Short mmCIF file of C-alpha atoms in Angstrom, two decimals:
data_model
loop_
_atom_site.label_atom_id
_atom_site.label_comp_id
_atom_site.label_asym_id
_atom_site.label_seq_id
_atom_site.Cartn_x
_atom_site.Cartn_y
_atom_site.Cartn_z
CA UNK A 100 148.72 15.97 106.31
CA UNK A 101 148.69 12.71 108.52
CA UNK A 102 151.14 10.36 107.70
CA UNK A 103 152.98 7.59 109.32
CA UNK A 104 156.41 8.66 110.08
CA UNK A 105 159.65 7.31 111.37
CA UNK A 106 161.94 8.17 114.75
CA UNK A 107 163.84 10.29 112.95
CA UNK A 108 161.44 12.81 111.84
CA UNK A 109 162.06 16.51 111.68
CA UNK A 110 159.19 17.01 114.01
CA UNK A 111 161.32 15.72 117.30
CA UNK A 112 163.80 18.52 116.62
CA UNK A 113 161.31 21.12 116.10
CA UNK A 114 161.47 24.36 118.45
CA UNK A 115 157.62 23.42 119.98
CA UNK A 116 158.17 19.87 120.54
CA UNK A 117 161.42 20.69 122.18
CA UNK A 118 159.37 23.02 124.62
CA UNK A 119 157.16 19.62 125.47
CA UNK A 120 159.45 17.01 125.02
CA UNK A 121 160.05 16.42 129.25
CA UNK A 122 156.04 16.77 129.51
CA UNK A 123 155.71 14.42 127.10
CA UNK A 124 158.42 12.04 127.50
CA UNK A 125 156.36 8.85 127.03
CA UNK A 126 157.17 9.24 123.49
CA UNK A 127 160.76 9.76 123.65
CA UNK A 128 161.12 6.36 125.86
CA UNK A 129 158.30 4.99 123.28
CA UNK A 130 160.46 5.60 120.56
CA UNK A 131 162.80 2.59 121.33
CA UNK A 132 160.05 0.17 121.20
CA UNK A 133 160.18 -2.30 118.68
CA UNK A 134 155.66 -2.39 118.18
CA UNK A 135 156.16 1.46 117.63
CA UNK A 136 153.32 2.64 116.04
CA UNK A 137 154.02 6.76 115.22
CA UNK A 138 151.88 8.99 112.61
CA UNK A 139 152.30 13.24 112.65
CA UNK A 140 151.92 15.48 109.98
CA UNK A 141 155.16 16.60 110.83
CA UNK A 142 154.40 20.06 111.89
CA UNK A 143 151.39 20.09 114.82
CA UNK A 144 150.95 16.81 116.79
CA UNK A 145 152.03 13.72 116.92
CA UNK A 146 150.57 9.87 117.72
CA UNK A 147 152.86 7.47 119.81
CA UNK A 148 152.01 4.18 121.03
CA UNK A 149 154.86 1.78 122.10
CA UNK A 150 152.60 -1.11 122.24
CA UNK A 151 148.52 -2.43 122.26
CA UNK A 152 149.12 -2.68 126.25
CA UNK A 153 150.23 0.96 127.06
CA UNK A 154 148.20 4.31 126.04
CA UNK A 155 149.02 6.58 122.92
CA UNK A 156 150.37 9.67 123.65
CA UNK A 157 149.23 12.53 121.77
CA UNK A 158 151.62 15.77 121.33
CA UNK A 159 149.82 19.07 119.97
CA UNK A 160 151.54 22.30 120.07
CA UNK A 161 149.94 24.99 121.88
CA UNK A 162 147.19 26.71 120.20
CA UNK A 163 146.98 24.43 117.04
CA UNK A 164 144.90 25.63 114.07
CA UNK A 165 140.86 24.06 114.97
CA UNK A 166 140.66 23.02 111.39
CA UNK A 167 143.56 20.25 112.28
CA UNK A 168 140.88 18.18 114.99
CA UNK A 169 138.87 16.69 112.43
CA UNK A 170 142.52 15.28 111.13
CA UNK A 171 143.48 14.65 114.63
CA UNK A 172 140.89 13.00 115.16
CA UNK A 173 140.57 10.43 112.08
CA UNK A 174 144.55 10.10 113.75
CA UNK A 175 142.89 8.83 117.44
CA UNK A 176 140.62 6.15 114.89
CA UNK A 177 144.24 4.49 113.85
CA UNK A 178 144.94 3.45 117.39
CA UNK A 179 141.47 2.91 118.69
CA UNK A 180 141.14 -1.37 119.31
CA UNK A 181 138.08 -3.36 119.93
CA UNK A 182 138.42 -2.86 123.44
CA UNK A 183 138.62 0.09 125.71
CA UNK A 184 141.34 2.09 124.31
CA UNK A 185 143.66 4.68 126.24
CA UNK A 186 144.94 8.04 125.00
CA UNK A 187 146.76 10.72 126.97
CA UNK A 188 146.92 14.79 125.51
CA UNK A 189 147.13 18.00 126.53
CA UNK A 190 143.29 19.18 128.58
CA UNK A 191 142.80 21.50 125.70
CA UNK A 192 142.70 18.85 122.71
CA UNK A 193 140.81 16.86 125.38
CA UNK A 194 138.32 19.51 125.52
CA UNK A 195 138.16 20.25 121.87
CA UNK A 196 137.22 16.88 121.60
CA UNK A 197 134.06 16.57 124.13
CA UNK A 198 132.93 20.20 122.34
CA UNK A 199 133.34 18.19 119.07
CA UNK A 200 131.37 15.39 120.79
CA UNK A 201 134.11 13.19 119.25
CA UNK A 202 132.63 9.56 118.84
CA UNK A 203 132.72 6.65 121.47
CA UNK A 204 134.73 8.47 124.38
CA UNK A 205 134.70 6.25 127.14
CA UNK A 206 133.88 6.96 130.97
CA UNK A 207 137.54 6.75 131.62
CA UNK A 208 139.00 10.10 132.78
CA UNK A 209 142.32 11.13 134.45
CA UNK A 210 143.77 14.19 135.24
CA UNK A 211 147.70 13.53 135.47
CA UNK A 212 150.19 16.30 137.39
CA UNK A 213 153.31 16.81 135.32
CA UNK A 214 155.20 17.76 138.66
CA UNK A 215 159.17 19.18 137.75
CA UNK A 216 161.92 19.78 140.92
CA UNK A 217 164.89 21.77 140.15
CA UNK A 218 165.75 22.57 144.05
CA UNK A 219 164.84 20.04 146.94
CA UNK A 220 163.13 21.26 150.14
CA UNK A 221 164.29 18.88 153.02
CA UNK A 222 161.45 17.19 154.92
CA UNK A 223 160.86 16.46 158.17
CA UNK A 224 162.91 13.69 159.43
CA UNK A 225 161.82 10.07 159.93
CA UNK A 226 163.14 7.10 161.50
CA UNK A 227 165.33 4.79 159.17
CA UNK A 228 167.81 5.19 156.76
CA UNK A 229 168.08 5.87 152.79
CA UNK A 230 169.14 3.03 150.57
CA UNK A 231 169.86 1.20 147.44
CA UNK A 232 167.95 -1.50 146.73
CA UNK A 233 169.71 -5.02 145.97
CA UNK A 234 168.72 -8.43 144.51
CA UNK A 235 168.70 -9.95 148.43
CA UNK A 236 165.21 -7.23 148.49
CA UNK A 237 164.01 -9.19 145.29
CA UNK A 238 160.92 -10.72 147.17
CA UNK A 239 160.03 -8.15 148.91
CA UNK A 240 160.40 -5.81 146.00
CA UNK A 241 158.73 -7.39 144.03
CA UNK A 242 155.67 -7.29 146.63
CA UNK A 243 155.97 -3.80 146.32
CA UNK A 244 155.93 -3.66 142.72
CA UNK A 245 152.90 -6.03 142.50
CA UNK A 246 150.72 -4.46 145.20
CA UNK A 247 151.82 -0.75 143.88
CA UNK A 248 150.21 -1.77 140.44
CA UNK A 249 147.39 -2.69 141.87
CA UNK A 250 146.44 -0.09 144.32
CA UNK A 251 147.10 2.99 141.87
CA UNK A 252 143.84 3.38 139.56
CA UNK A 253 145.80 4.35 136.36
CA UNK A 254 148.67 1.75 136.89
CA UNK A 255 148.16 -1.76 134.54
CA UNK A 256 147.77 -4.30 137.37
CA UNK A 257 150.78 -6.85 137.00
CA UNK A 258 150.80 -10.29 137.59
CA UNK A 259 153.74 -11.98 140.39
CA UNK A 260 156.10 -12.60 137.12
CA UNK A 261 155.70 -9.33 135.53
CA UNK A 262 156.45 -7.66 138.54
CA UNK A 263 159.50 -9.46 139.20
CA UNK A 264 160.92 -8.63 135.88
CA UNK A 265 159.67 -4.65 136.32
CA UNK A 266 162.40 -5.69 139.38
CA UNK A 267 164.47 -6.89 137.60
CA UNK A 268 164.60 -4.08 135.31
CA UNK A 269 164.94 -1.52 137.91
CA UNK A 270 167.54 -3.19 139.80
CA UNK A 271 169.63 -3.49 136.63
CA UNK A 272 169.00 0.64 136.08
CA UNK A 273 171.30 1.16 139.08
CA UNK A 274 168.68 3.90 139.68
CA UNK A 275 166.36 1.73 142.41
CA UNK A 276 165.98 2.77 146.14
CA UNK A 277 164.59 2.07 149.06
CA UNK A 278 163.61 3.14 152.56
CA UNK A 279 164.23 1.03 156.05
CA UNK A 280 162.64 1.68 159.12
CA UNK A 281 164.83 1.39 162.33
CA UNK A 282 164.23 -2.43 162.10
CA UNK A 283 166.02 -2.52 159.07
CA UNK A 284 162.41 -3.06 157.41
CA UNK A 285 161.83 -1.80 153.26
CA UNK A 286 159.18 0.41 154.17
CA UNK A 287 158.89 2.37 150.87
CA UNK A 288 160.27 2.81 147.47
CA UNK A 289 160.90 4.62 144.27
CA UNK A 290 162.96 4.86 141.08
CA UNK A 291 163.87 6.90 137.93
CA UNK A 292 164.76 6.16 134.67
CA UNK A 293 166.31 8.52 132.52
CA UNK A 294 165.27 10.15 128.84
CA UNK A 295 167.22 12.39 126.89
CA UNK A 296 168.58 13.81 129.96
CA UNK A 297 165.04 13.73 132.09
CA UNK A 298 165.25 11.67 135.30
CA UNK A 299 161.47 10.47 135.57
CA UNK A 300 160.55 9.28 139.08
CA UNK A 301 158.21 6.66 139.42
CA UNK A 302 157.19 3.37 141.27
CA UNK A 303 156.55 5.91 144.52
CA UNK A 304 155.35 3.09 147.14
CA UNK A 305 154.89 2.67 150.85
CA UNK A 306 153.51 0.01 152.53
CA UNK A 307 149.99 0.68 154.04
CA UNK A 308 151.16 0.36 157.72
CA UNK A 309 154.23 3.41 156.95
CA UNK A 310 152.20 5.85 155.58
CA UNK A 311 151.82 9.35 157.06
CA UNK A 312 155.35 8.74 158.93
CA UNK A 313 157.22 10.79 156.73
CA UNK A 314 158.75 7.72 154.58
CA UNK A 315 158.23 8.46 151.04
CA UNK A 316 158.89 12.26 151.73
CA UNK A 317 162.67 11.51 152.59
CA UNK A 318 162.82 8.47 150.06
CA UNK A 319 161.88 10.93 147.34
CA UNK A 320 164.11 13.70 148.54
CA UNK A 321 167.15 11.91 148.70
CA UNK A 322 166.20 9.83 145.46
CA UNK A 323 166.00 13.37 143.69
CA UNK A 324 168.88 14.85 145.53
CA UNK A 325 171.33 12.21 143.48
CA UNK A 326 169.34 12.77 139.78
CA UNK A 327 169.92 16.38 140.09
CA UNK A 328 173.43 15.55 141.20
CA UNK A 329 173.63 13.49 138.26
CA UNK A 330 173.11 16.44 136.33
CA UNK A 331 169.50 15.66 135.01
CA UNK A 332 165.82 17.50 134.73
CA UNK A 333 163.82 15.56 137.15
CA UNK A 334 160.21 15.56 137.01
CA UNK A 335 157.44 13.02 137.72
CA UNK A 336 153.61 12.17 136.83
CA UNK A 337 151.15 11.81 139.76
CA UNK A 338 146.99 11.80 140.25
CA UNK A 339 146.53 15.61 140.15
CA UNK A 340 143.47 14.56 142.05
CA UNK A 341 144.62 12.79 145.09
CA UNK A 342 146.19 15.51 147.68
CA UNK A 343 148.47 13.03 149.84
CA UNK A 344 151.12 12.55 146.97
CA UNK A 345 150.85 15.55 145.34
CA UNK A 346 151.83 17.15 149.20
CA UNK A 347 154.45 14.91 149.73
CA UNK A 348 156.10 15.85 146.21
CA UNK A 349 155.65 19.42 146.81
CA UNK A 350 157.07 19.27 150.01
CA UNK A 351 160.29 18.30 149.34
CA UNK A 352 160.38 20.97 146.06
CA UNK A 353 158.43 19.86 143.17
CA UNK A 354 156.39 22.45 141.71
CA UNK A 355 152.65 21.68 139.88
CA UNK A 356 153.73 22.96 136.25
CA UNK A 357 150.61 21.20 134.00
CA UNK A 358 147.69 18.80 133.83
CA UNK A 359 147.74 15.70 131.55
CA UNK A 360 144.36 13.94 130.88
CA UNK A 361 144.63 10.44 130.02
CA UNK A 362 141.49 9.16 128.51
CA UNK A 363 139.40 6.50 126.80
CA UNK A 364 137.05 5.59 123.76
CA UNK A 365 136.46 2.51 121.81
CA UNK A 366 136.48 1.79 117.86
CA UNK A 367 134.19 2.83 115.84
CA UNK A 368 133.20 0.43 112.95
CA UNK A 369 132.06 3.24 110.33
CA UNK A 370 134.18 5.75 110.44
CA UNK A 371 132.96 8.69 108.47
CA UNK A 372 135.26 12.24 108.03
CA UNK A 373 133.49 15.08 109.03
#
């Protein structure tokens, strides 16, 4: 039965979330939040949303019972707003739902790699060196981060001061590096942060004039060479879509292990159970 439940539920130690809890570590990190809005019925799935801005992730164990989507549904209705509302699940409640013909999904659709390396492959060497980043790279960082958010599709677009604080935050990780051509130029970057022993990479970026010379390739390779060195599971999300990143990752040892789909639908005013 659907109820709202707390952080320490019996459902985050269960044997089936544990098998998910790296592919769906959104909620572990969402956890924390203090606008945590969380409702399971302790057993099957599970609703996370760390706040309005971000998407609620949606945990279902493998093969759940078909009588549970009409519940699982009436869940989604909690966290739909009056505007265009993201979710992210596994593809097959996704597809339950569009057989259901599930009210109001939007025309938003996103098909996100869950990408996991537990041995690097070395690339192909570039020119520059392998770095950590440091607050004299704040403006130029900070560039990144901006222009990053604003190029990827499935990225909230930040404004200047919220991407100097996502710097900010990064820098303060210890866990933020950066690549530098042979004129001592930040050509690319990348990060991770770190969940219950995960290591997720993200904030991949190279400028548009580096691409295709091998720089995010080697940033990414050494960047994972010190979490697994560290002692963690590393893993990453990326478009499953869009080949160039997916090749770069896979190049240097990350292995395609599932599809996300991140998703959209809007509120419905009269909400009647099926």
């Amino acid at each position: 039965m659907l109820k709202e439940i707390n952080t320490n539920n019996k459902v985050f130690t269960s044997k089936e979330f544990q098998k998910d809890k790296y592919k769906f570590l959104l909620i572990l990190q969402n956890l924390q939040s203090k606008t945590l809005k969380l409702y399971s019925d302790e057993e099957n799935y599970v609703l996370c949303r760390g706040g309005v801005e971000w998407p609620t992730w949606i945990w279902t164990i493998d093969n759940f019972d078909k009588s549970l989507l009409t519940e699982i549904e009436e869940a989604i209705d909690i966290y739909r707003l009056d505007i265009d509302t993201r979710f992210t699940c596994k593809k097959e409640l996704y597809d339950l739902l569009v057989k259901d013909n599930f009210e109001s999904l939007g025309d938003y659709y996103f098909e996100m790699g869950y990408l996991v390396c537990d041995k690097t492959i070395e690339p192909k060497k570039c020119d520059g060196y392998f770095d950590k980043a440091t607050k004299e790279d704040e403006e130029v960082l900070t560039n990144f981060i901006y222009n990053e958010s604003h190029e990827i599709s499935d990225v909230k677009s930040l404004s200047i001061e919220e991407a100097k604080k996502a710097f900010e935050k990064r820098l303060n990780s210890g866990n933020y590096y950066v690549w530098k051509n042979d004129n001592n130029e930040i050509v690319a970057q990348a990060h991770y942060s770190v969940v219950d022993g995960n290591a997720k990479v993200a904030g991949v970026y190279t400028i548009p004039e580096g691409r295709s010379k091998g720089y995010a390739g080697n940033t990414i390779y050494q960047l994972t060479n010190i979490a697994l060195e560290n002692g963690y599971h590393v893993s990453l999300y990326t478009d499953y879509k869009y080949i160039p990143s997916n090749k770069a990752y896979k190049n240097v040892g990350y292995v395609d292990k599932d599809v996300l789909i991140n998703f959209s639908c809007t509120r419905v005013k009269s909400y009647e159970r099926r």
